[in-house]
Amino acid sequence: MQWIVIASLLTVVVGPLLWGAVGVLRSRGAAASLPPRSEWSWRPTLHSTALYAFSFSLIFFIQELFLVVPKALTPGLRPTLFHNNHHWDGDNPLAHLFQGTGALAILLVAIACTVWLKLRPPRGMGWRLFAIWMAFHGYFQSLPQIVVGSVVPQNDVGMAFDYLQLGASTKFALGLMALPLIAALAIGFAKPLLALAPQAGDIATPGRRSGFIFRIATLPALLALPLIIAMRVPGSLDQVAIVPVAEFVIGVWWLQAAA
């Protein structure tokens, strides 16, 4: 367990700091003559804030829904979907396996949105932001569960791992493999977000790219946190705040560092 914790800290804290430091060094010596950039407006930032919050809640609902639906179709189980969580009555060994179907569902949604952005990206900025944030939340609400599930059997994915009778070494390997994938995906989101820049001059230098990512992604994600938390009340601390804050720290820090 301690190795997973150490690797997670390196991935979530040290990695973005080092990547960001490299970006700062690269930004030195920028050309004196630069193309003009557009005037900053609050509208895209607020638009992105609303879509970040909405997409988070939609992805979370999809996860909870697909935690419930397989159980509803299983003899002996009577699941209930309610605010910010789910529960079930009855007993069936498959219940533990189906604790992983929520994470699987939102991972598939994230992949579908990624394909959408790659093959037929929406023309409108709003729809593109929606697809980006749906993919972002899908990945960063599902993949960290693999890391946690590799060391915490009570976690939803951890229960599915135990049902599949995965050994400790296999779970450890899955947790370790998920960490670099999380970092790579976060870095990859910089490209479609930078493509939203109105003018080439807005992202002409590393400093300008970093500023644009801050305005279109990091600041909106930060502003969206109170909205997300408010929508998740009432509930325990881990249900209300830890998930959205952890997702911000895991995903958005890497995204900002990658700019």
PDB file of N, CA and C in Angstrom, residues 158-215:
ATOM      1  N   GLY A 158     -12.554  -1.772  -5.789  1.00  0.00           N
ATOM      2  CA  GLY A 158     -11.891  -2.778  -4.966  1.00  0.00           C
ATOM      3  C   GLY A 158     -12.772  -3.996  -4.744  1.00  0.00           C
ATOM      4  N   MET A 159     -14.083  -3.784  -4.565  1.00  0.00           N
ATOM      5  CA  MET A 159     -15.009  -4.909  -4.419  1.00  0.00           C
ATOM      6  C   MET A 159     -15.059  -5.744  -5.691  1.00  0.00           C
ATOM      7  N   ALA A 160     -15.057  -5.062  -6.840  1.00  0.00           N
ATOM      8  CA  ALA A 160     -15.063  -5.790  -8.112  1.00  0.00           C
ATOM      9  C   ALA A 160     -13.772  -6.582  -8.285  1.00  0.00           C
ATOM     10  N   PHE A 161     -12.651  -5.994  -7.887  1.00  0.00           N
ATOM     11  CA  PHE A 161     -11.374  -6.706  -7.954  1.00  0.00           C
ATOM     12  C   PHE A 161     -11.414  -7.976  -7.104  1.00  0.00           C
ATOM     13  N   ASP A 162     -11.980  -7.857  -5.906  1.00  0.00           N
ATOM     14  CA  ASP A 162     -12.047  -9.024  -5.024  1.00  0.00           C
ATOM     15  C   ASP A 162     -12.964 -10.098  -5.602  1.00  0.00           C
ATOM     16  N   TYR A 163     -14.071  -9.690  -6.217  1.00  0.00           N
ATOM     17  CA  TYR A 163     -14.960 -10.678  -6.838  1.00  0.00           C
ATOM     18  C   TYR A 163     -14.220 -11.430  -7.946  1.00  0.00           C
ATOM     19  N   LEU A 164     -13.401 -10.699  -8.698  1.00  0.00           N
ATOM     20  CA  LEU A 164     -12.634 -11.320  -9.780  1.00  0.00           C
ATOM     21  C   LEU A 164     -11.429 -12.101  -9.264  1.00  0.00           C
ATOM     22  N   GLN A 165     -11.245 -12.071  -7.948  1.00  0.00           N
ATOM     23  CA  GLN A 165     -10.166 -12.806  -7.279  1.00  0.00           C
ATOM     24  C   GLN A 165      -8.784 -12.399  -7.802  1.00  0.00           C
ATOM     25  N   LEU A 166      -8.626 -11.102  -7.991  1.00  0.00           N
ATOM     26  CA  LEU A 166      -7.320 -10.598  -8.410  1.00  0.00           C
ATOM     27  C   LEU A 166      -6.362 -10.630  -7.225  1.00  0.00           C
ATOM     28  N   GLY A 167      -5.161 -11.085  -7.471  1.00  0.00           N
ATOM     29  CA  GLY A 167      -4.158 -11.133  -6.422  1.00  0.00           C
ATOM     30  C   GLY A 167      -3.619  -9.753  -6.092  1.00  0.00           C
ATOM     31  N   ALA A 168      -2.920  -9.674  -4.979  1.00  0.00           N
ATOM     32  CA  ALA A 168      -2.375  -8.389  -4.534  1.00  0.00           C
ATOM     33  C   ALA A 168      -1.410  -7.808  -5.566  1.00  0.00           C
ATOM     34  N   SER A 169      -0.598  -8.659  -6.183  1.00  0.00           N
ATOM     35  CA  SER A 169       0.367  -8.165  -7.173  1.00  0.00           C
ATOM     36  C   SER A 169      -0.336  -7.637  -8.419  1.00  0.00           C
ATOM     37  N   THR A 170      -1.417  -8.294  -8.818  1.00  0.00           N
ATOM     38  CA  THR A 170      -2.168  -7.832  -9.987  1.00  0.00           C
ATOM     39  C   THR A 170      -2.823  -6.487  -9.713  1.00  0.00           C
ATOM     40  N   LYS A 171      -3.434  -6.360  -8.539  1.00  0.00           N
ATOM     41  CA  LYS A 171      -4.059  -5.090  -8.179  1.00  0.00           C
ATOM     42  C   LYS A 171      -3.012  -3.983  -8.063  1.00  0.00           C
ATOM     43  N   PHE A 172      -1.867  -4.326  -7.513  1.00  0.00           N
ATOM     44  CA  PHE A 172      -0.775  -3.353  -7.399  1.00  0.00           C
ATOM     45  C   PHE A 172      -0.337  -2.882  -8.785  1.00  0.00           C
ATOM     46  N   ALA A 173      -0.221  -3.827  -9.719  1.00  0.00           N
ATOM     47  CA  ALA A 173       0.191  -3.478 -11.081  1.00  0.00           C
ATOM     48  C   ALA A 173      -0.849  -2.591 -11.762  1.00  0.00           C
ATOM     49  N   LEU A 174      -2.127  -2.905 -11.567  1.00  0.00           N
ATOM     50  CA  LEU A 174      -3.183  -2.087 -12.165  1.00  0.00           C
ATOM     51  C   LEU A 174      -3.158  -0.669 -11.600  1.00  0.00           C
ATOM     52  N   GLY A 175      -2.959  -0.566 -10.291  1.00  0.00           N
ATOM     53  CA  GLY A 175      -2.883   0.754  -9.673  1.00  0.00           C
ATOM     54  C   GLY A 175      -1.717   1.566 -10.200  1.00  0.00           C
ATOM     55  N   LEU A 176      -0.566   0.920 -10.351  1.00  0.00           N
ATOM     56  CA  LEU A 176       0.610   1.622 -10.871  1.00  0.00           C
ATOM     57  C   LEU A 176       0.422   2.028 -12.329  1.00  0.00           C
ATOM     58  N   MET A 177      -0.206   1.171 -13.125  1.00  0.00           N
ATOM     59  CA  MET A 177      -0.417   1.499 -14.538  1.00  0.00           C
ATOM     60  C   MET A 177      -1.398   2.652 -14.710  1.00  0.00           C
ATOM     61  N   ALA A 178      -2.352   2.762 -13.792  1.00  0.00           N
ATOM     62  CA  ALA A 178      -3.343   3.832 -13.901  1.00  0.00           C
ATOM     63  C   ALA A 178      -2.727   5.205 -13.670  1.00  0.00           C
ATOM     64  N   LEU A 179      -1.692   5.289 -12.848  1.00  0.00           N
ATOM     65  CA  LEU A 179      -1.119   6.592 -12.495  1.00  0.00           C
ATOM     66  C   LEU A 179      -0.514   7.329 -13.686  1.00  0.00           C
ATOM     67  N   PRO A 180       0.395   6.724 -14.461  1.00  0.00           N
ATOM     68  CA  PRO A 180       0.906   7.455 -15.631  1.00  0.00           C
ATOM     69  C   PRO A 180      -0.171   7.722 -16.679  1.00  0.00           C
ATOM     70  N   LEU A 181      -1.167   6.843 -16.751  1.00  0.00           N
ATOM     71  CA  LEU A 181      -2.270   7.079 -17.684  1.00  0.00           C
ATOM     72  C   LEU A 181      -3.054   8.323 -17.280  1.00  0.00           C
ATOM     73  N   ILE A 182      -3.264   8.494 -15.986  1.00  0.00           N
ATOM     74  CA  ILE A 182      -3.952   9.687 -15.484  1.00  0.00           C
ATOM     75  C   ILE A 182      -3.181  10.945 -15.878  1.00  0.00           C
ATOM     76  N   ALA A 183      -1.868  10.927 -15.666  1.00  0.00           N
ATOM     77  CA  ALA A 183      -1.051  12.094 -16.009  1.00  0.00           C
ATOM     78  C   ALA A 183      -1.078  12.364 -17.511  1.00  0.00           C
ATOM     79  N   ALA A 184      -0.952  11.310 -18.311  1.00  0.00           N
ATOM     80  CA  ALA A 184      -0.931  11.477 -19.767  1.00  0.00           C
ATOM     81  C   ALA A 184      -2.254  12.034 -20.283  1.00  0.00           C
ATOM     82  N   LEU A 185      -3.355  11.556 -19.732  1.00  0.00           N
ATOM     83  CA  LEU A 185      -4.661  12.053 -20.165  1.00  0.00           C
ATOM     84  C   LEU A 185      -4.835  13.520 -19.797  1.00  0.00           C
ATOM     85  N   ALA A 186      -4.419  13.894 -18.595  1.00  0.00           N
ATOM     86  CA  ALA A 186      -4.538  15.294 -18.181  1.00  0.00           C
ATOM     87  C   ALA A 186      -3.729  16.198 -19.109  1.00  0.00           C
ATOM     88  N   ILE A 187      -2.523  15.772 -19.435  1.00  0.00           N
ATOM     89  CA  ILE A 187      -1.690  16.547 -20.356  1.00  0.00           C
ATOM     90  C   ILE A 187      -2.357  16.640 -21.729  1.00  0.00           C
ATOM     91  N   GLY A 188      -2.977  15.543 -22.145  1.00  0.00           N
ATOM     92  CA  GLY A 188      -3.609  15.510 -23.459  1.00  0.00           C
ATOM     93  C   GLY A 188      -4.778  16.465 -23.604  1.00  0.00           C
ATOM     94  N   PHE A 189      -5.433  16.818 -22.504  1.00  0.00           N
ATOM     95  CA  PHE A 189      -6.569  17.735 -22.591  1.00  0.00           C
ATOM     96  C   PHE A 189      -6.142  19.166 -22.908  1.00  0.00           C
ATOM     97  N   ALA A 190      -4.862  19.463 -22.772  1.00  0.00           N
ATOM     98  CA  ALA A 190      -4.404  20.817 -23.089  1.00  0.00           C
ATOM     99  C   ALA A 190      -4.627  21.142 -24.569  1.00  0.00           C
ATOM    100  N   LYS A 191      -4.428  20.170 -25.437  1.00  0.00           N
ATOM    101  CA  LYS A 191      -4.526  20.433 -26.880  1.00  0.00           C
ATOM    102  C   LYS A 191      -5.926  20.868 -27.307  1.00  0.00           C
ATOM    103  N   PRO A 192      -6.998  20.122 -26.985  1.00  0.00           N
ATOM    104  CA  PRO A 192      -8.325  20.588 -27.406  1.00  0.00           C
ATOM    105  C   PRO A 192      -8.747  21.882 -26.728  1.00  0.00           C
ATOM    106  N   LEU A 193      -8.258  22.128 -25.524  1.00  0.00           N
ATOM    107  CA  LEU A 193      -8.596  23.387 -24.864  1.00  0.00           C
ATOM    108  C   LEU A 193      -7.869  24.561 -25.517  1.00  0.00           C
ATOM    109  N   LEU A 194      -6.614  24.374 -25.867  1.00  0.00           N
ATOM    110  CA  LEU A 194      -5.873  25.436 -26.552  1.00  0.00           C
ATOM    111  C   LEU A 194      -6.467  25.731 -27.923  1.00  0.00           C
ATOM    112  N   ALA A 195      -7.077  24.715 -28.532  1.00  0.00           N
ATOM    113  CA  ALA A 195      -7.702  24.912 -29.843  1.00  0.00           C
ATOM    114  C   ALA A 195      -8.903  25.846 -29.772  1.00  0.00           C
ATOM    115  N   LEU A 196      -9.383  26.140 -28.572  1.00  0.00           N
ATOM    116  CA  LEU A 196     -10.509  27.055 -28.405  1.00  0.00           C
ATOM    117  C   LEU A 196     -10.083  28.520 -28.440  1.00  0.00           C
ATOM    118  N   ALA A 197      -8.794  28.773 -28.488  1.00  0.00           N
ATOM    119  CA  ALA A 197      -8.303  30.157 -28.485  1.00  0.00           C
ATOM    120  C   ALA A 197      -8.834  30.909 -29.702  1.00  0.00           C
ATOM    121  N   PRO A 198      -9.386  32.106 -29.509  1.00  0.00           N
ATOM    122  CA  PRO A 198      -9.940  32.866 -30.636  1.00  0.00           C
ATOM    123  C   PRO A 198      -8.896  33.275 -31.665  1.00  0.00           C
ATOM    124  N   GLN A 199      -7.677  33.570 -31.203  1.00  0.00           N
ATOM    125  CA  GLN A 199      -6.620  34.003 -32.107  1.00  0.00           C
ATOM    126  C   GLN A 199      -5.342  33.231 -31.808  1.00  0.00           C
ATOM    127  N   ALA A 200      -4.511  33.092 -32.836  1.00  0.00           N
ATOM    128  CA  ALA A 200      -3.236  32.397 -32.654  1.00  0.00           C
ATOM    129  C   ALA A 200      -2.359  33.108 -31.637  1.00  0.00           C
ATOM    130  N   GLY A 201      -2.489  34.429 -31.569  1.00  0.00           N
ATOM    131  CA  GLY A 201      -1.684  35.190 -30.626  1.00  0.00           C
ATOM    132  C   GLY A 201      -2.001  34.887 -29.177  1.00  0.00           C
ATOM    133  N   ASP A 202      -3.189  34.341 -28.914  1.00  0.00           N
ATOM    134  CA  ASP A 202      -3.570  34.013 -27.542  1.00  0.00           C
ATOM    135  C   ASP A 202      -2.734  32.886 -26.961  1.00  0.00           C
ATOM    136  N   ILE A 203      -2.149  32.075 -27.836  1.00  0.00           N
ATOM    137  CA  ILE A 203      -1.367  30.921 -27.367  1.00  0.00           C
ATOM    138  C   ILE A 203      -0.005  30.885 -28.065  1.00  0.00           C
ATOM    139  N   ALA A 204       0.508  32.064 -28.404  1.00  0.00           N
ATOM    140  CA  ALA A 204       1.736  32.142 -29.199  1.00  0.00           C
ATOM    141  C   ALA A 204       2.989  31.802 -28.406  1.00  0.00           C
ATOM    142  N   THR A 205       2.944  31.930 -27.093  1.00  0.00           N
ATOM    143  CA  THR A 205       4.103  31.639 -26.250  1.00  0.00           C
ATOM    144  C   THR A 205       3.677  30.727 -25.107  1.00  0.00           C
ATOM    145  N   PRO A 206       4.630  30.068 -24.461  1.00  0.00           N
ATOM    146  CA  PRO A 206       4.265  29.245 -23.297  1.00  0.00           C
ATOM    147  C   PRO A 206       3.519  30.034 -22.232  1.00  0.00           C
ATOM    148  N   GLY A 207       3.931  31.280 -22.003  1.00  0.00           N
ATOM    149  CA  GLY A 207       3.246  32.101 -21.013  1.00  0.00           C
ATOM    150  C   GLY A 207       1.808  32.390 -21.397  1.00  0.00           C
ATOM    151  N   ARG A 208       1.585  32.686 -22.668  1.00  0.00           N
ATOM    152  CA  ARG A 208       0.221  32.948 -23.124  1.00  0.00           C
ATOM    153  C   ARG A 208      -0.622  31.676 -23.106  1.00  0.00           C
ATOM    154  N   ARG A 209      -0.010  30.554 -23.455  1.00  0.00           N
ATOM    155  CA  ARG A 209      -0.749  29.287 -23.388  1.00  0.00           C
ATOM    156  C   ARG A 209      -1.166  28.986 -21.951  1.00  0.00           C
ATOM    157  N   SER A 210      -0.248  29.213 -21.031  1.00  0.00           N
ATOM    158  CA  SER A 210      -0.563  28.979 -19.622  1.00  0.00           C
ATOM    159  C   SER A 210      -1.693  29.889 -19.155  1.00  0.00           C
ATOM    160  N   GLY A 211      -1.649  31.144 -19.582  1.00  0.00           N
ATOM    161  CA  GLY A 211      -2.707  32.074 -19.208  1.00  0.00           C
ATOM    162  C   GLY A 211      -4.046  31.690 -19.795  1.00  0.00           C
ATOM    163  N   PHE A 212      -4.041  31.229 -21.045  1.00  0.00           N
ATOM    164  CA  PHE A 212      -5.301  30.839 -21.671  1.00  0.00           C
ATOM    165  C   PHE A 212      -5.889  29.611 -20.988  1.00  0.00           C
ATOM    166  N   ILE A 213      -5.046  28.621 -20.677  1.00  0.00           N
ATOM    167  CA  ILE A 213      -5.532  27.430 -19.976  1.00  0.00           C
ATOM    168  C   ILE A 213      -6.084  27.808 -18.608  1.00  0.00           C
ATOM    169  N   PHE A 214      -5.435  28.751 -17.951  1.00  0.00           N
ATOM    170  CA  PHE A 214      -5.941  29.188 -16.646  1.00  0.00           C
ATOM    171  C   PHE A 214      -7.333  29.789 -16.781  1.00  0.00           C
ATOM    172  N   ARG A 215      -7.542  30.609 -17.814  1.00  0.00           N
ATOM    173  CA  ARG A 215      -8.836  31.291 -17.968  1.00  0.00           C
ATOM    174  C   ARG A 215      -9.932  30.358 -18.457  1.00  0.00           C
TER     175      ARG A 215
END
